[in-house]
JSON list of C-alpha atoms in Angstrom, two decimals:
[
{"chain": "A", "resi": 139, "resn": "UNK", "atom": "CA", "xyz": [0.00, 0.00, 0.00]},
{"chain": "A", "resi": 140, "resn": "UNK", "atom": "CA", "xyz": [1.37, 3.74, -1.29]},
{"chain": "A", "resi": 141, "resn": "UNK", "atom": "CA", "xyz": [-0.06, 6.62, -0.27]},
{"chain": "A", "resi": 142, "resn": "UNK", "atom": "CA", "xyz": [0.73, 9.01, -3.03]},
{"chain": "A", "resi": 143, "resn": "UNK", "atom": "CA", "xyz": [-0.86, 13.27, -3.81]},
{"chain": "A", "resi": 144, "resn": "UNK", "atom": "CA", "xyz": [-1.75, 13.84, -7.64]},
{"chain": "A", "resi": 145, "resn": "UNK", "atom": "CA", "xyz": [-4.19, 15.88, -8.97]},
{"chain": "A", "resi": 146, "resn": "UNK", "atom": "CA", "xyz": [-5.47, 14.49, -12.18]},
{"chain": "A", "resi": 147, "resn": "UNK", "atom": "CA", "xyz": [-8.48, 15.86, -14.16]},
{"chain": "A", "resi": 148, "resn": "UNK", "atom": "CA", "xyz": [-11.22, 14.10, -14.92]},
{"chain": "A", "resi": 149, "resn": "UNK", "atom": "CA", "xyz": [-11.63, 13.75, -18.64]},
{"chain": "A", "resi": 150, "resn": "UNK", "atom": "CA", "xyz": [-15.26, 11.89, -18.21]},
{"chain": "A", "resi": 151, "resn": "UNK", "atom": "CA", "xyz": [-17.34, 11.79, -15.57]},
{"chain": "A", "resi": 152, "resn": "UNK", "atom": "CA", "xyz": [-20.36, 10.01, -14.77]},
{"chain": "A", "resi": 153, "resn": "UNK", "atom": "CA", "xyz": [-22.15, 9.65, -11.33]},
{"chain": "A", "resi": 154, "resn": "UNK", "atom": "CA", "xyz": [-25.43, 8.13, -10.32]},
{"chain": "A", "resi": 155, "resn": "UNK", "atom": "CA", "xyz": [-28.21, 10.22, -8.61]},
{"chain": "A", "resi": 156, "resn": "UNK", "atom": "CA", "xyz": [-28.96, 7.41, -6.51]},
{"chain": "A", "resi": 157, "resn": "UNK", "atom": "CA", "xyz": [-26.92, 7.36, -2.94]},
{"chain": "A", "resi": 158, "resn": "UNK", "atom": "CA", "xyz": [-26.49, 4.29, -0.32]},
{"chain": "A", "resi": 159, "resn": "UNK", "atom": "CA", "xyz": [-28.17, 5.11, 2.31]},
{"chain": "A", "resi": 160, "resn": "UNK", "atom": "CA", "xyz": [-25.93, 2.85, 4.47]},
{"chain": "A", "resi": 161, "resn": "UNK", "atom": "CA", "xyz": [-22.63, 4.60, 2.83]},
{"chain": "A", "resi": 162, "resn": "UNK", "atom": "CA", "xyz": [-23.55, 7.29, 1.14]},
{"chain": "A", "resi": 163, "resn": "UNK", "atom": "CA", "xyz": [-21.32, 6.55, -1.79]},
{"chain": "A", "resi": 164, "resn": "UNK", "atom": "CA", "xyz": [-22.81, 6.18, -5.53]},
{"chain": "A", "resi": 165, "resn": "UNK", "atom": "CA", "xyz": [-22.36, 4.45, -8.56]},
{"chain": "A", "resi": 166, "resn": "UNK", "atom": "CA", "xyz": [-20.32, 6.14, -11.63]},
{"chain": "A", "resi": 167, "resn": "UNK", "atom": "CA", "xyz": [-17.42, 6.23, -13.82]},
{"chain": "A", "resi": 168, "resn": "UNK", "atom": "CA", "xyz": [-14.79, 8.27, -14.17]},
{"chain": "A", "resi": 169, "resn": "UNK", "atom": "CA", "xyz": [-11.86, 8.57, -16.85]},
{"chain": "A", "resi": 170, "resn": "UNK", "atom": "CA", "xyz": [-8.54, 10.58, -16.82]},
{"chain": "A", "resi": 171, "resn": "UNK", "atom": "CA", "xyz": [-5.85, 10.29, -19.69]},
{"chain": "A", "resi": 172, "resn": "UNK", "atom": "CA", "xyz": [-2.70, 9.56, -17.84]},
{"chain": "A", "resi": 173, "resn": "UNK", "atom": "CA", "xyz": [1.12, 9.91, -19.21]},
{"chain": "A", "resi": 174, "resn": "UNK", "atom": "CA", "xyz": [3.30, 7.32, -18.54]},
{"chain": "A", "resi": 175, "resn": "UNK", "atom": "CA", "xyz": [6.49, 8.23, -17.24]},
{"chain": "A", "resi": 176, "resn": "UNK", "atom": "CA", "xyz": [9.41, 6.08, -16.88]},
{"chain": "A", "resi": 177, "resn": "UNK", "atom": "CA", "xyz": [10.65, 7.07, -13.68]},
{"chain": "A", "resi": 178, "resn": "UNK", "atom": "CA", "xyz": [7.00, 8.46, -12.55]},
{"chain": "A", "resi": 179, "resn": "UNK", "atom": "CA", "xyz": [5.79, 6.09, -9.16]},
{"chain": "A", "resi": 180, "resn": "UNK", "atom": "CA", "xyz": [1.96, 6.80, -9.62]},
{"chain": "A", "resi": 181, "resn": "UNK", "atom": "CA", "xyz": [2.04, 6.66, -13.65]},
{"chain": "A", "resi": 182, "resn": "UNK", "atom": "CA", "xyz": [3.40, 3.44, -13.82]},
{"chain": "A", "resi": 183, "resn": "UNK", "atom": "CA", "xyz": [1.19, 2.22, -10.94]},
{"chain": "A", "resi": 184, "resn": "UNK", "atom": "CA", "xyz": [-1.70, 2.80, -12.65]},
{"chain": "A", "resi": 185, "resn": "UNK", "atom": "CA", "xyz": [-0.42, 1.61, -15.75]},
{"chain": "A", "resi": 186, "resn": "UNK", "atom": "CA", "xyz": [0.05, -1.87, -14.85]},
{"chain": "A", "resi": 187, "resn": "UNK", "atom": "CA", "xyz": [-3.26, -1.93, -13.30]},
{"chain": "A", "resi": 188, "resn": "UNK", "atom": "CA", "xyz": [-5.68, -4.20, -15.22]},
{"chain": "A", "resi": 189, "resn": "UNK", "atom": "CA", "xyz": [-9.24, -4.20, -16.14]},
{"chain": "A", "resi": 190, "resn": "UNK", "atom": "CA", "xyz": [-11.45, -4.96, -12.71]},
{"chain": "A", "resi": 191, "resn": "UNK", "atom": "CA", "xyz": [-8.43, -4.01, -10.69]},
{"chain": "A", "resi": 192, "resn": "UNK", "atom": "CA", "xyz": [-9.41, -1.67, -7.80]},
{"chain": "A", "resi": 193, "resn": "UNK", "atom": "CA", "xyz": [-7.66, 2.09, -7.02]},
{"chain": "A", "resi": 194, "resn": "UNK", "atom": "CA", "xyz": [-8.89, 3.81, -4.08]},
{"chain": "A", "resi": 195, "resn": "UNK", "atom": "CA", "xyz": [-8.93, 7.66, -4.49]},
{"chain": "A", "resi": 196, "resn": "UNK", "atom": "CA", "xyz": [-10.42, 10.68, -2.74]},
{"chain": "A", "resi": 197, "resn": "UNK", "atom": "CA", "xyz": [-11.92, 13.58, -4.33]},
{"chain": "A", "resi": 198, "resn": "UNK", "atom": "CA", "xyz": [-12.91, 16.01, -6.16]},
{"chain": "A", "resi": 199, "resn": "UNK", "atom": "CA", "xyz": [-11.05, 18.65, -4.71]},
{"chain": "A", "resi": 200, "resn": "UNK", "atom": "CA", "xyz": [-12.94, 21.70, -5.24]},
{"chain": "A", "resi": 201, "resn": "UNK", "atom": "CA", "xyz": [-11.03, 24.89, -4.48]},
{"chain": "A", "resi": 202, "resn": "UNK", "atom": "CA", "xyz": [-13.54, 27.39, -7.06]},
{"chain": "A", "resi": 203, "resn": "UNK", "atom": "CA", "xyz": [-16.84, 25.25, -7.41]},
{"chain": "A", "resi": 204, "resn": "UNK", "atom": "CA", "xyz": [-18.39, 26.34, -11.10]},
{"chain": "A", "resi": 205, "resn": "UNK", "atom": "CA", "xyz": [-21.74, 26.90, -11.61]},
{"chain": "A", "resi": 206, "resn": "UNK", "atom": "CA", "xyz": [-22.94, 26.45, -14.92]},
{"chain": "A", "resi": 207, "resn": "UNK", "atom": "CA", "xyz": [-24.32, 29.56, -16.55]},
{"chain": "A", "resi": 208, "resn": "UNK", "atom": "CA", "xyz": [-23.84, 32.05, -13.26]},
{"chain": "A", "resi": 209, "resn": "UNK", "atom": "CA", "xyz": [-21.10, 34.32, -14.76]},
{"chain": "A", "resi": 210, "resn": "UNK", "atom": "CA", "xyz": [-21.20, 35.90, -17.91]},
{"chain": "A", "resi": 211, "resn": "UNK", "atom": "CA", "xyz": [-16.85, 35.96, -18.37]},
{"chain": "A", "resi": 212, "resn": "UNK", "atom": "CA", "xyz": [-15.05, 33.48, -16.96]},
{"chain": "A", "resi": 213, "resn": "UNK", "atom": "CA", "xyz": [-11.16, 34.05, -16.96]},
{"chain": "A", "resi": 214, "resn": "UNK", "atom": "CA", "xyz": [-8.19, 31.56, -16.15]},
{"chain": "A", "resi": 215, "resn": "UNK", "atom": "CA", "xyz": [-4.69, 32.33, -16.11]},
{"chain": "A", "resi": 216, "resn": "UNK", "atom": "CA", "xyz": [-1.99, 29.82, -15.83]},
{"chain": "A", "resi": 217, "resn": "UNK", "atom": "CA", "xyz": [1.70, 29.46, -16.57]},
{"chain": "A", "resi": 218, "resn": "UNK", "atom": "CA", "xyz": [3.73, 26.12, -16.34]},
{"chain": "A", "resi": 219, "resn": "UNK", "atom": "CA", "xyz": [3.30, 22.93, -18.32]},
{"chain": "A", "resi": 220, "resn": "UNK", "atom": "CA", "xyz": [1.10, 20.57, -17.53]},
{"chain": "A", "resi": 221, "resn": "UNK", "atom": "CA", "xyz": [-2.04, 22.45, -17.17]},
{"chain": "A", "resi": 222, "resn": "UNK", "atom": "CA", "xyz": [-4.90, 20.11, -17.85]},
{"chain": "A", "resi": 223, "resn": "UNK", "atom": "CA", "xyz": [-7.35, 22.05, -20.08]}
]
C-alpha cells in the first residue's frame, strides 16, 4: 500500500443520482488520460493496473466550485506545463 498526492483531471465523468443510504457513496465512472512516465511512481502504478483491478482515491477537490451559466466571463490564467485544459 502507497499513499501518493496527484491531482489528475477528470476527462469523463459520470455519477449516479442514486446514494447508499448505508454509505452514502454512488455508482459512476470516471476517466482521466494519464502519461506514462518512466521514472513516474503513480504513472506506472496505474499503468500496470488491469481491467477490474481496484484504485482507491479521494476527491474532487474543489477549491472554485463552477456553476454552470452564473457568470457571464469566466477568466483563467496559468503558466507552467502541464495544465490540464
Amino acid at each position: 500500500m502507497v499513499q501518493t498526492y496527484r491531482t489528475y483531471t477528470p476527462v469523463v465523468l459520470s455519477v449516479s443520482e442514486t446514494v447508499d443510504e448505508e454509505t452514502g457513496s454512488r455508482e459512476g465512472f470516471v476517466g482521466f488520460v494519464v502519461k506514462r512516465y518512466p521514472r513516474g511512481s503513480l504513472s506506472r502504478f496505474l499503468h500496470d493496473t488491469r481491467v477490474g483491478d481496484q484504485v482507491e482515491m479521494r476527491g474532487p477537490i474543489l477549491t472554485w466550485p463552477y456553476h454552470s451559466a452564473k457568470y457571464k466571463h469566466l477568466y483563467m490564467i496559468a503558466g507552467g506545463t502541464g495544465i490540464a485544459p
